[in-house]
Short mmCIF file of C-alpha atoms and ligand atoms in Angstrom, two decimals:
data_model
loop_
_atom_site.label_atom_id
_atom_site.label_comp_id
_atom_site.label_asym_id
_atom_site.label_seq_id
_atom_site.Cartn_x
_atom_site.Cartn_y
_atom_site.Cartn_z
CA UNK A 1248 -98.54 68.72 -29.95
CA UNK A 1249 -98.95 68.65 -25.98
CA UNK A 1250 -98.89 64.42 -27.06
CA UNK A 1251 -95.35 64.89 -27.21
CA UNK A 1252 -94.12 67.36 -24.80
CA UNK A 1253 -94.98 65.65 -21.38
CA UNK A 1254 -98.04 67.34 -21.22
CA UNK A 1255 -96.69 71.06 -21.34
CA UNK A 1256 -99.11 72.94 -23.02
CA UNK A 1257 -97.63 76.26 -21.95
CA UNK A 1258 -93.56 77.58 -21.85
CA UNK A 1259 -92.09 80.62 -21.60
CA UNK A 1260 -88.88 80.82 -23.33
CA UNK A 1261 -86.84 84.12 -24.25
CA UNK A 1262 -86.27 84.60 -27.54
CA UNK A 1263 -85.75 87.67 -29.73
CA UNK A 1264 -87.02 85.45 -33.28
CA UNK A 1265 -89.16 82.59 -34.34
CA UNK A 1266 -85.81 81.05 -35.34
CA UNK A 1267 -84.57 81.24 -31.54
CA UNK A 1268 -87.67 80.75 -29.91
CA UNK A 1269 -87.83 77.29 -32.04
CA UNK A 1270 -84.13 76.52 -31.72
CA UNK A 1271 -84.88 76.83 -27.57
CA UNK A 1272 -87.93 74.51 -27.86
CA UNK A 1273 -85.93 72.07 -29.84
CA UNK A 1274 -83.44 72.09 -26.91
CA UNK A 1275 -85.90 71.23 -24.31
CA UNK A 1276 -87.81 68.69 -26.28
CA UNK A 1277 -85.53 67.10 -28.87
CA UNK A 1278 -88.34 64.58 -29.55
CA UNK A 1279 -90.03 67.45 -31.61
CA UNK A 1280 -87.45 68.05 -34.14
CA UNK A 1281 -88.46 65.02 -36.61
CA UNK A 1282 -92.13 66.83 -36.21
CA UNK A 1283 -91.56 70.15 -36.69
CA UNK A 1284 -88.63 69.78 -39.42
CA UNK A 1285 -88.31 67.66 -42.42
CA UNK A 1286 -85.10 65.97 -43.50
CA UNK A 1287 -84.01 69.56 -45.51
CA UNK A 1288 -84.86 71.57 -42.40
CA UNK A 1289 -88.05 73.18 -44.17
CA UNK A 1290 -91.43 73.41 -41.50
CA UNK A 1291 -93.42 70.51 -42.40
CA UNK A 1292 -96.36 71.47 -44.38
CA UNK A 1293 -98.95 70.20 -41.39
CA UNK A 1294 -97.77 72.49 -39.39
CA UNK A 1295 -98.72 76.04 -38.70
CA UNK A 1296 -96.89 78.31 -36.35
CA UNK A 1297 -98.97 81.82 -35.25
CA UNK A 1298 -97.77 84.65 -33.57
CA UNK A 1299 -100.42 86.90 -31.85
CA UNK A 1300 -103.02 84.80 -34.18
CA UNK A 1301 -101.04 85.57 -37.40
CA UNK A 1302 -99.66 82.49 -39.58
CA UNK A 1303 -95.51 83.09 -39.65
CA UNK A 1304 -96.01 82.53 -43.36
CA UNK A 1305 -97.83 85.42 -43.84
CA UNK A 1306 -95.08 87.52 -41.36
CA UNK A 1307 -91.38 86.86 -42.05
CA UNK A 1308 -91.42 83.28 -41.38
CA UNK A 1309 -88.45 81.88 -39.42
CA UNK A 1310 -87.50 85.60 -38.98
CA UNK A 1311 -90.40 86.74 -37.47
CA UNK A 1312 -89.11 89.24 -34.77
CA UNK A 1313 -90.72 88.14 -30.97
CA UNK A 1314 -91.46 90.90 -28.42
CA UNK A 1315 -91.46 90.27 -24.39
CA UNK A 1316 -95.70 89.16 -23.94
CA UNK A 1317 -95.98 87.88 -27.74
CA UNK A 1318 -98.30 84.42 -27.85
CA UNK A 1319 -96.57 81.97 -29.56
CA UNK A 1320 -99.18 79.30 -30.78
CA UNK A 1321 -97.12 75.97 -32.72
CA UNK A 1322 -100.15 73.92 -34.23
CA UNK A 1323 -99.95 70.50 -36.25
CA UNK A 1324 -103.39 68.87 -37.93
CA UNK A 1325 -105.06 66.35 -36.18
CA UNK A 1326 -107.44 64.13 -38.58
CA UNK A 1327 -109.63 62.84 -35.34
CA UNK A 1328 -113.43 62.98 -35.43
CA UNK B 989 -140.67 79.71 -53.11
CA UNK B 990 -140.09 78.70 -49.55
CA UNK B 991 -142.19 75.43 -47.48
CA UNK B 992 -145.12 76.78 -45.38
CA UNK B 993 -144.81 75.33 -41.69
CA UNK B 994 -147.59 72.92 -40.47
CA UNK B 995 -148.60 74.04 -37.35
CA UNK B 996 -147.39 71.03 -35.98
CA UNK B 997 -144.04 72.43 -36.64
CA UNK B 998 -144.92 76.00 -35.89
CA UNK B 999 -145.61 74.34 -32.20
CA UNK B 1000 -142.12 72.23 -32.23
CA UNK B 1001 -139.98 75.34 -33.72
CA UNK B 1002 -141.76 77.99 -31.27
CA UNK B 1003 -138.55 78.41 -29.32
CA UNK B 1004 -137.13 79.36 -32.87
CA UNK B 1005 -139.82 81.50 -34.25
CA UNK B 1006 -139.25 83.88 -31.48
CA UNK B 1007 -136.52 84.92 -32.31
CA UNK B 1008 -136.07 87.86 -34.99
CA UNK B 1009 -132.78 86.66 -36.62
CA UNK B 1010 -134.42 83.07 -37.15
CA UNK B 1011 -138.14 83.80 -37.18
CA UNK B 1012 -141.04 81.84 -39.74
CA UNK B 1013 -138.90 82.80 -42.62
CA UNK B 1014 -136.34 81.93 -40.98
CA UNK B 1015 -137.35 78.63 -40.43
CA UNK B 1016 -139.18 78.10 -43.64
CA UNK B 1017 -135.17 78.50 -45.08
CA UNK B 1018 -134.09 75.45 -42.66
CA UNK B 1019 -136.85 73.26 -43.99
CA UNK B 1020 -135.79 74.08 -47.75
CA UNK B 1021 -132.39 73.69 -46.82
CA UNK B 1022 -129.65 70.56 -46.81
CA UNK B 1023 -126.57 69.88 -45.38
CA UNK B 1024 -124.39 66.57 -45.66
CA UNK B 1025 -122.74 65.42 -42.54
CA UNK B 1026 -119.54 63.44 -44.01
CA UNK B 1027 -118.82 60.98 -40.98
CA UNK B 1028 -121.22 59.95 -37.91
CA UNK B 1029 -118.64 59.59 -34.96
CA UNK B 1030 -117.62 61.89 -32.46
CA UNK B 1031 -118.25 64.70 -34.60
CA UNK B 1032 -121.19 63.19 -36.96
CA UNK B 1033 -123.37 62.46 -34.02
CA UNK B 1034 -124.00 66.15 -31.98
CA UNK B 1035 -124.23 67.37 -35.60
CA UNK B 1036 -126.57 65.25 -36.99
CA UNK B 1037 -128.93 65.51 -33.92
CA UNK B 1038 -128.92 69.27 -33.47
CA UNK B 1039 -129.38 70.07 -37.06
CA UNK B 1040 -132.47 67.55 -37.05
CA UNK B 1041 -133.60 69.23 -34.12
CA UNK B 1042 -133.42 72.62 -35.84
CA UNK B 1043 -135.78 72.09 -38.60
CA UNK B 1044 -132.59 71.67 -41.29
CA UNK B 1045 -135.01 70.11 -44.54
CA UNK B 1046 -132.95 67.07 -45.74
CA UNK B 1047 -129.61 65.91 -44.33
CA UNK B 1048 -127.09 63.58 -45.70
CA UNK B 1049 -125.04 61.01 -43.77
CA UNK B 1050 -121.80 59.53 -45.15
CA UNK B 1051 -120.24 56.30 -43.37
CA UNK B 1052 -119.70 53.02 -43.95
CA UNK B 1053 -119.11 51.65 -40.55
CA UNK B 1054 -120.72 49.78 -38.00
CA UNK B 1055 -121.71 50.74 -34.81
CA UNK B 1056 -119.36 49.21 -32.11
CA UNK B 1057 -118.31 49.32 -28.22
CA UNK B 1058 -115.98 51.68 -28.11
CA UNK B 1059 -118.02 54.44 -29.76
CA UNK B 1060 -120.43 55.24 -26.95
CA UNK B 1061 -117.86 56.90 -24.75
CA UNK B 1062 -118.45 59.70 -27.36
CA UNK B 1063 -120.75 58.86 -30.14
CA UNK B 1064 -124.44 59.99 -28.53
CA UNK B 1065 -126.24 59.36 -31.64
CA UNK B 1066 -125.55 55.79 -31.29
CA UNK B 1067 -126.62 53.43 -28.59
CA UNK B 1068 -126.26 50.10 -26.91
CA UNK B 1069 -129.21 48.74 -28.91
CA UNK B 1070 -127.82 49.95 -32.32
CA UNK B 1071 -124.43 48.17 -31.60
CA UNK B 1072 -123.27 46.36 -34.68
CA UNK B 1073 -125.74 48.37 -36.89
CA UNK B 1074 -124.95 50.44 -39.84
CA UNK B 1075 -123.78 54.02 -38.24
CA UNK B 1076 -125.97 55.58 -41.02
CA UNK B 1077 -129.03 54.02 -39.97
CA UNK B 1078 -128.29 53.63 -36.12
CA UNK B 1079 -128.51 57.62 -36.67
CA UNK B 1080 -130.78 57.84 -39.03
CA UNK B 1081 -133.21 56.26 -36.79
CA UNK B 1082 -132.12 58.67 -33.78
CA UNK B 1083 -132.77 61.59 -36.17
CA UNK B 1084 -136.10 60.71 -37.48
CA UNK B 1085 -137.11 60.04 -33.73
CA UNK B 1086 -136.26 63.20 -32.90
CA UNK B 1087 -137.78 65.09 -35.78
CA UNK B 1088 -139.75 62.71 -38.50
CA UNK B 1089 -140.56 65.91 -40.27
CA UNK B 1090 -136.85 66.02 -41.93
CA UNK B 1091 -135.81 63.64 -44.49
CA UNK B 1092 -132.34 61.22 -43.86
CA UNK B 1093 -130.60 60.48 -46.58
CA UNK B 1094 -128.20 57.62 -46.00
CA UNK B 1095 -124.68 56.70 -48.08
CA UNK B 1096 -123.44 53.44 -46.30
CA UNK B 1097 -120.22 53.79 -48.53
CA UNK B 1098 -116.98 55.36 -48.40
CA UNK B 1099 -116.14 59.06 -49.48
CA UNK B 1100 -114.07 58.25 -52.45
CA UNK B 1101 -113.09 60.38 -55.47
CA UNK B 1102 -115.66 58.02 -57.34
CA UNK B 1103 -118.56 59.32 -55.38
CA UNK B 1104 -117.57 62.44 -53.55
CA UNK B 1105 -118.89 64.82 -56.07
CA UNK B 1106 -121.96 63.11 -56.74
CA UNK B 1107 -123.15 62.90 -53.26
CA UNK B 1108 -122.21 66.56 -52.53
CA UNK B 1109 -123.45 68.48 -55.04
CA UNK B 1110 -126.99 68.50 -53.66
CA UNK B 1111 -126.36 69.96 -50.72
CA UNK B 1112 -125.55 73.39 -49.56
CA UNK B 1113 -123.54 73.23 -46.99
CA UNK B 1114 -120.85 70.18 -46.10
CA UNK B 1115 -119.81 69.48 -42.64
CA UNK B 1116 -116.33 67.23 -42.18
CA UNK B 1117 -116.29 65.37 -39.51
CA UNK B 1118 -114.33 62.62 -40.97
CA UNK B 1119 -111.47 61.06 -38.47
CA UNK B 1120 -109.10 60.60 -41.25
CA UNK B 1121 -107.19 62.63 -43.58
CA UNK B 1122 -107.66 61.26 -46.83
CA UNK B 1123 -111.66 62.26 -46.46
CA UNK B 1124 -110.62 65.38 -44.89
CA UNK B 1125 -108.84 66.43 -48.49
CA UNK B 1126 -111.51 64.90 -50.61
CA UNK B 1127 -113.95 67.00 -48.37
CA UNK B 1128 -112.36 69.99 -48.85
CA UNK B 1129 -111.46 69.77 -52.58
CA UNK B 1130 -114.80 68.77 -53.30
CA UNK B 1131 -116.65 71.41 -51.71
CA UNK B 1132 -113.92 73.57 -53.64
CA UNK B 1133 -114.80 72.28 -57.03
CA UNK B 1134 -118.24 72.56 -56.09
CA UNK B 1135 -118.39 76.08 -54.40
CA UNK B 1136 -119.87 75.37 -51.20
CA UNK B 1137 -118.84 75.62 -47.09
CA UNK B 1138 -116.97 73.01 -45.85
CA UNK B 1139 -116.99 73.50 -41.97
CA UNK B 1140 -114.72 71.76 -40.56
CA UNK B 1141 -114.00 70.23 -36.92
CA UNK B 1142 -111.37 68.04 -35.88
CA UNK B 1143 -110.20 66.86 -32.51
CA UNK B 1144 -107.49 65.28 -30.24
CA UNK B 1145 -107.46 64.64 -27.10
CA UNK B 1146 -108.18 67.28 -24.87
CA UNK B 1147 -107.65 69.86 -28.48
CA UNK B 1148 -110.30 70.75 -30.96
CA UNK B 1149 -110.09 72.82 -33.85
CA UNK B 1150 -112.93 74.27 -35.90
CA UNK B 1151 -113.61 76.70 -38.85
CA UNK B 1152 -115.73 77.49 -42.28
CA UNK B 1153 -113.53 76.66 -45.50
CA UNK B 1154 -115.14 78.79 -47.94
CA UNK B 1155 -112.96 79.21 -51.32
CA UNK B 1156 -115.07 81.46 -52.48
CA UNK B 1157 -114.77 83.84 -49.77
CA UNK B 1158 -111.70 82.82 -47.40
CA UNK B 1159 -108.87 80.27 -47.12
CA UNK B 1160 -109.53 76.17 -47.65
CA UNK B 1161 -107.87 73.77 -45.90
CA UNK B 1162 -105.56 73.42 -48.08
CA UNK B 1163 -104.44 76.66 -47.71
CA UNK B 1164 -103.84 75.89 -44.00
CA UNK B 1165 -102.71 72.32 -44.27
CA UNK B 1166 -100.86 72.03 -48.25
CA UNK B 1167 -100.07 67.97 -47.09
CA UNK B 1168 -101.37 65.64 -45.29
CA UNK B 1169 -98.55 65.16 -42.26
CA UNK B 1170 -96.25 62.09 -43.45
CA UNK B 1171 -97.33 58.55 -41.78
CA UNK B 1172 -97.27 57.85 -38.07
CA UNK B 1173 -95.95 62.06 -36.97
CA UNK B 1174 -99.85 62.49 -36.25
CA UNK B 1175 -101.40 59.91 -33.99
CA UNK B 1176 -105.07 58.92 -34.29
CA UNK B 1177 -107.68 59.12 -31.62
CA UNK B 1178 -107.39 55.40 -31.85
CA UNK B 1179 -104.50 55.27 -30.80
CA UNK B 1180 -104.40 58.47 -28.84
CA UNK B 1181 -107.54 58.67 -27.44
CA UNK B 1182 -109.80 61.63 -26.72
CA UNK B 1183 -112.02 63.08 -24.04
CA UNK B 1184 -115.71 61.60 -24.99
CA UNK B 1185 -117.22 65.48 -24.43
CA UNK B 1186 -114.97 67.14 -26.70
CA UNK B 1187 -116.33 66.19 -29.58
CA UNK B 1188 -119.60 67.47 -28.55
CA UNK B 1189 -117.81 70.96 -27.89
CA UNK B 1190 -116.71 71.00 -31.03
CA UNK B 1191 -119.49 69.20 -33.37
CA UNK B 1192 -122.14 71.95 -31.70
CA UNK B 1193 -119.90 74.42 -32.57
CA UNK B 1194 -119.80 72.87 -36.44
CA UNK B 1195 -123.72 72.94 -36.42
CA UNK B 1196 -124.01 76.28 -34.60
CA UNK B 1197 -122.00 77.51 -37.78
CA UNK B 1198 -123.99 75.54 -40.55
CA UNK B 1199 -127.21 77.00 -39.47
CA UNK B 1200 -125.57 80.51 -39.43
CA UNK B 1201 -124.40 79.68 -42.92
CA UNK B 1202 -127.99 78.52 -43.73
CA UNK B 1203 -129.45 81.20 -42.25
CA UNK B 1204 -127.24 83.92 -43.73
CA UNK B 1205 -126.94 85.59 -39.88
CA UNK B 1206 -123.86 86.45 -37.93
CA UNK B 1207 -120.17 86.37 -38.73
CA UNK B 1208 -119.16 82.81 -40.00
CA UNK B 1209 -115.99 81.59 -39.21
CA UNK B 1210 -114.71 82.01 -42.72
CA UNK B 1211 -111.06 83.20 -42.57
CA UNK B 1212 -110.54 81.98 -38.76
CA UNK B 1213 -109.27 78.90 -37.00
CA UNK B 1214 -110.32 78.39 -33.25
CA UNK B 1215 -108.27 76.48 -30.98
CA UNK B 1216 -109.79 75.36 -28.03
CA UNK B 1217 -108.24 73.33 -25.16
CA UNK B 1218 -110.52 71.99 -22.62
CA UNK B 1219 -107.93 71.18 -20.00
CA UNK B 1220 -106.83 75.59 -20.03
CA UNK B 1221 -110.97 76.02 -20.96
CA UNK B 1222 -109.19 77.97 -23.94
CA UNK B 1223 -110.43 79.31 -26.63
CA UNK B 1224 -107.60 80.93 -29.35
CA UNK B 1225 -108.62 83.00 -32.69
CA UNK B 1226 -105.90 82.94 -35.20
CA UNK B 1227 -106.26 84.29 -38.59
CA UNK B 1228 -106.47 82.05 -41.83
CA UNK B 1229 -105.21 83.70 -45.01
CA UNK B 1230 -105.90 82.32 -48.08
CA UNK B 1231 -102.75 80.56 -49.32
CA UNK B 1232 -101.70 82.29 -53.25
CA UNK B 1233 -99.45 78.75 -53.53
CA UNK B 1234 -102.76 76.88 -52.79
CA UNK B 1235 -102.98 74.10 -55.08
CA UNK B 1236 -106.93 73.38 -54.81
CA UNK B 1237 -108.14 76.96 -54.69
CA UNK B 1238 -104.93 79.65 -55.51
CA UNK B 1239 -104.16 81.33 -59.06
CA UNK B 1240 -102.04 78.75 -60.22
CA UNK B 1241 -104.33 75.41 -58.79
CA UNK B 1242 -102.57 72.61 -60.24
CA UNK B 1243 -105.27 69.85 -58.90
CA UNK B 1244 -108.26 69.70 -60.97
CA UNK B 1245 -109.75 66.45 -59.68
CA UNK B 1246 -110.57 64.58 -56.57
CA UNK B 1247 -107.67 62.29 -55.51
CA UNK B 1248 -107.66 59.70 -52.92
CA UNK B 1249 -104.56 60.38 -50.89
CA UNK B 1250 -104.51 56.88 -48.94
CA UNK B 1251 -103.04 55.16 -52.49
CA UNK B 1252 -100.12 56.74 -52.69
CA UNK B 1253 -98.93 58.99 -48.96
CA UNK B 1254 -99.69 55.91 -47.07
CA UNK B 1255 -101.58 58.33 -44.49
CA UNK B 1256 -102.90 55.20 -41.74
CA UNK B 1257 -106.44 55.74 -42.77
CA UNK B 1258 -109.10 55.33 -40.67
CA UNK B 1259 -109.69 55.69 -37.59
CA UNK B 1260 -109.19 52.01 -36.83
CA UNK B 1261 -106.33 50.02 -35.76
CA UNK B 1262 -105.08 47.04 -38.70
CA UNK B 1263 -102.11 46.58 -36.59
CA UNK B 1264 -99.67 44.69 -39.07
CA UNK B 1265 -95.94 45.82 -40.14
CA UNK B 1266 -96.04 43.60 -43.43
CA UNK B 1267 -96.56 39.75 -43.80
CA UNK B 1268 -92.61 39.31 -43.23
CA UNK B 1269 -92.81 41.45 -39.78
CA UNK B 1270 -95.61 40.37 -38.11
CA UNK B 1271 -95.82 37.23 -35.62
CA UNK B 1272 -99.35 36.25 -34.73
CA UNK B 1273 -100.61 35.63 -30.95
CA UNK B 1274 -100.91 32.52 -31.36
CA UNK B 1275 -97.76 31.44 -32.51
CA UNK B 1276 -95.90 33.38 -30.16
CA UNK B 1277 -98.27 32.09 -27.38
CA UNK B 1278 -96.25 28.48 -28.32
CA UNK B 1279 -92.78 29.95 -28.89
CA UNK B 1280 -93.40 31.52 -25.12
CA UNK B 1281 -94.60 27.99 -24.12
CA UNK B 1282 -91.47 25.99 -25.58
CA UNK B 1283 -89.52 28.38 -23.81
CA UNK B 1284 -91.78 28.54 -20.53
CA UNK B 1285 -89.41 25.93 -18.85
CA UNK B 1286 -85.89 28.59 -18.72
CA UNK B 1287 -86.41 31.78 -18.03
CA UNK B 1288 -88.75 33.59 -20.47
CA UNK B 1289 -87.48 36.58 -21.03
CA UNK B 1290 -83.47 35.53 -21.47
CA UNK B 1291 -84.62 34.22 -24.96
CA UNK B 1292 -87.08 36.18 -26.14
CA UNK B 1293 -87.21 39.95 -25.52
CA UNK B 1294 -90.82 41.57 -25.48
CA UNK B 1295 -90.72 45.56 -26.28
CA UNK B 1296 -94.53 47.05 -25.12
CA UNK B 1297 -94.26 50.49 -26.53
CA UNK B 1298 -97.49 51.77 -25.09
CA UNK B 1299 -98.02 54.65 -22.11
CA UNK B 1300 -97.05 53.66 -18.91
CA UNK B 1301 -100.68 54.22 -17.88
CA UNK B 1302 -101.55 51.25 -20.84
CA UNK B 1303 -100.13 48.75 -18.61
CA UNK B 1304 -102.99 49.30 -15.82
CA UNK B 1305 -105.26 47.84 -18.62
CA UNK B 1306 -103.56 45.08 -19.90
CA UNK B 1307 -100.02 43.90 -19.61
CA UNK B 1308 -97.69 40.68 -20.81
CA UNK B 1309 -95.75 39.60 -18.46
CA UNK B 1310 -91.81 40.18 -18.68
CA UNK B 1311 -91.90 42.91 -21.07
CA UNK B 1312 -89.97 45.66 -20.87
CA UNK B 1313 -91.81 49.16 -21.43
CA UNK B 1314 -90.49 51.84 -23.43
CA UNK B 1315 -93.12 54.08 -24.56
CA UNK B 1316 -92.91 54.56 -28.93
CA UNK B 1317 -91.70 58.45 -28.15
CA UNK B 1318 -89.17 57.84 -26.29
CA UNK B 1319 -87.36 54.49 -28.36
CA UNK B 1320 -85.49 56.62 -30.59
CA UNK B 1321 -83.59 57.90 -27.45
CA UNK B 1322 -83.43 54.72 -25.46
CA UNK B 1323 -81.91 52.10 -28.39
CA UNK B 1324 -78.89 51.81 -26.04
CA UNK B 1325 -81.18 49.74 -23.73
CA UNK B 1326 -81.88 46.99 -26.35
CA UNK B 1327 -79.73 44.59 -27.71
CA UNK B 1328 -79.69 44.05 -30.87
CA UNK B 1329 -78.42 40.92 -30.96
CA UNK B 1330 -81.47 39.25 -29.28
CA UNK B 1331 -84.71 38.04 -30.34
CA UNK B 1332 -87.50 40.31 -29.97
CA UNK B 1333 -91.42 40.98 -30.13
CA UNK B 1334 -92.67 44.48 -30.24
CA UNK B 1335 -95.99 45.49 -29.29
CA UNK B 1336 -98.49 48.00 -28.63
CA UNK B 1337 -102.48 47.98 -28.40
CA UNK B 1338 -103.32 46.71 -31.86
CA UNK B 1339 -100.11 46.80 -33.62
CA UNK B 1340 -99.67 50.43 -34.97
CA UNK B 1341 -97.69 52.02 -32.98
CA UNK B 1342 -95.33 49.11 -32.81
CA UNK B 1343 -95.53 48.92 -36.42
CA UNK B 1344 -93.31 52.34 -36.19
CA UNK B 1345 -91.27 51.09 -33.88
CA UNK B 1346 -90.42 47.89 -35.53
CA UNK B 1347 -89.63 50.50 -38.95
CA UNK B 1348 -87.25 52.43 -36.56
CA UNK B 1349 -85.62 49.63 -34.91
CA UNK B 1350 -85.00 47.98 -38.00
CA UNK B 1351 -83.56 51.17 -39.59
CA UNK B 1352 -81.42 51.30 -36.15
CA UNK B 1353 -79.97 48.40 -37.27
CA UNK B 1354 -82.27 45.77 -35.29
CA UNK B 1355 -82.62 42.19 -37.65
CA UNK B 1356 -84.52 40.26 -35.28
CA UNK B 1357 -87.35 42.21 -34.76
CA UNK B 1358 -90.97 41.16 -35.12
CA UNK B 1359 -94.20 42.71 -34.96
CA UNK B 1360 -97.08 41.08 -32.81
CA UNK B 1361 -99.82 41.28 -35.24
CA UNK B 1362 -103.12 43.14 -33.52
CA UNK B 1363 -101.23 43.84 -30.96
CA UNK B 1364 -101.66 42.77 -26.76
CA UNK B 1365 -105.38 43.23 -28.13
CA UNK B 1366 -105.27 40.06 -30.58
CA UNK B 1367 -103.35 38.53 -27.76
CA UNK B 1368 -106.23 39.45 -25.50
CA UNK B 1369 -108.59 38.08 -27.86
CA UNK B 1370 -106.41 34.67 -29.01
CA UNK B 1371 -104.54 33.53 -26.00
CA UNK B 1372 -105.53 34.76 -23.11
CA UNK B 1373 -108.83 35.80 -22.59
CA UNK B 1374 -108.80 37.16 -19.01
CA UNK B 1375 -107.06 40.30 -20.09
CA UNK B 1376 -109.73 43.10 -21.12
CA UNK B 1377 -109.85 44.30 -24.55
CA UNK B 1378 -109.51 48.23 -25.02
ZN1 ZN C 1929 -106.92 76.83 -50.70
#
């Protein structure tokens, strides 16, 4: 991740859902979209998203409500050993 | 019936023996025990060492590659004298030096679908380590079929990530990870790079869990996914659930056998750099070392352009003269820069990453584009040998 967001490894952004958290990272770093997204707007499968340590797929996804102070954790695989 | 201890290895496990969780029997279960290390790089090497030091029976090491310069910055089970040496035996000897009480056993072949299962299924426990994520897969699915840990440990950079895939108890990494990411969204550490100590973070933390696993003591990490960063000194806990659509290890499993993903996702591979766009895209060092020459007399770069999409901080290393930087992540947003009706020569390192951005240039609309083949590296190595090689 932090490879291709200029070395931020930590923003604050307010946002009531996942959906407009991700929609207000996408604004700041339009680079990430191809990442995140594939070409029918579904989360690519290498990527995990975790709210307070929980996987969105196993909250509401996209719909995931966000509270002031939640930890927002966007995670893609890395093969390297 | 478990091994009795020499005393010998009472002496050399004292440290052990004392205490309770561990203890003779405890250590009696490491010698009867086995675990296969599946790659001896970054992560292969603290693994193999510490688990020889710990008394673990018989251990398994799975590589087919050879020893070379750039692995010491990281890989501490190899050495300068075991350069260009099998990594197998390079740390097979380290191991047995360390503890010739254990028995190596060596596979100087590739994890494939044809051999996965048949190495594994004599061991307990699996450790990935792999730096690719066709093995990664085949790891996992293997240790599925077979019923056994897989703990896994991957890093990047400054990131590491580590847990215990147990199907039989928790989520794989499948479950986690469904598909491997689509080629060139996922950079390698060769082309990356990472921070030589973090793989010893993280490997120690993969052996730390196989000897819980072997030892039956303490809370694996089954079910749990740590994150650590070493720039923050972080160290995250999220929660794995096992996936119900997961196609290795869910109700409705539709993959039944191994499968080599490199044949058809076209995943780069391994951990090394092959550096060529196609036979049609590439232009080798040498012959545009003469097409710079025939030119050398006007001014170079009016002909030919030369794209170097590597870090700025790349250029400190090596550097061509007259190219024009644009790092790979930010072409996409800089085509307007680049004119597409002139000549031009894209490179990076070794030829990867401007492998990608010859495929987006050309999709841009660029027609003459080329791809220096091996990238300022071949160049380094064909034409002009007073740049460094990285
Ligand atoms: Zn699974």
């Amino acid at each position: 991740m932090r490879y291709y967001v200029d070395n931020q490894h930590e923003i604050t952004i307010p946002a009531a859902s996942m959906a407009e958290l991700v929609s207000g990272i996408l604004a700041r770093y339009p680079v990430l979209r191809p990442h995140l997204f594939d070409a029918e707007g579904n989360l690519r499968r290498h990527f995990n998203i975790f709210v307070n340590g929980a996987n969105i797929r196993d909250l509401n996804g996209m719909d995931t409500p966000l509270t002031d102070g939640d930890k927002v954790i966007l995670m893609a695989s890395a093969a390297g050993g | 019936m478990l091994p009795e201890l020499s005393h010998e290895e009472i002496l050399r496990y004292s440290r052990h023996l004392l205490i309770p969780e561990v203890g003779l029997d405890g250590q009696r279960k490491l010698k009867n025990s086995s675990v296969l290390v599946i790659g001896t790089g970054g992560l292969g090497s603290p693994v193999a060492l510490y688990l020889a030091a710990a008394g673990v029976g018989r251990i398994g090491l799975v590589d087919y590659d050879v020893v070379d310069q750039t692995n010491l910055q990281r890989q501490v089970i190899h050495g300068a004298s075991t350069v260009g040496q099998l990594k197998v035996e390079s740390a097979r000897a380290k191991m047995l030096d360390l503890n010739s009480d254990i028995q190596v056993d060596v596979y100087n072949e590739p994890f494939t679908s044809e051999n996965a299962m048949r190495i594994a299924k004599d061991y307990d426990v699996l450790i990935d380590g792999t730096d690719n994520f066709p093995t990664r897969y085949l790891s996992n699915d293997v240790a599925v079929f077979l019923g056994k840990p897989n703990v896994y440990g991957s890093i990047f950079r400054f990131d590491g990530q580590v847990s215990v895939f147990d199907a039989r108890r928790g989520p794989c990494y499948r479950c986690l990870f469904p598909e491997p990411p689509p080629p060139g969204l996922v950079p390698s550490c060769a082309e990356g790079g990472v921070l030589g100590v973090l793989p010893g973070t993280v490997g120690t933390l993969q052996a730390t869990e196989a000897l819980k696993l072997l030892l039956g003591m303490g809370d694996p990490l089954i079910g749990k996914l740590l994150l650590y960063n070493a720039l923050d000194m972080s160290f995250d806990f999220v929660t794995l659930k096992k996936n119900p659509k997961c196609r290795v290890c869910g109700p409705s499993a539709d993959i039944h056998e191994l499968i080599d993903y490199e044949e058809f996702c076209g995943v780069p591979g391994h951990d090394h750099e092959d550096g060529s766009a196609g036979a049609d895209w590439d232009i080798e060092a040498s012959e545009l070392a003469s097409r710079l020459n025939s030119g050398a007399s006007t001014s170079l770069s009016a002909d030919l352009l030369l794209l170097d999409v590597r870090e700025p901080h790349e250029l400190q290393i090596s550097a061509l003269p007259h190219a024009l930087n644009i790092p790979l992540g930010q072409l996409a947003s800089r085509l307007s820069e680049l004119d597409s009706a002139r000549e031009m020569v894209v490179f990076c390192k070794a030829g990867t990453r401007s492998a990608r951005a010859l495929e987006l240039l050309v999709s841009a609309g660029f027609k003459k584009v080329r791809n220096l083949k091996g990238g300022i590296n071949a160049w380094a190595r064909e034409v002009d040998t007073t740049l460094p090689i990285y």
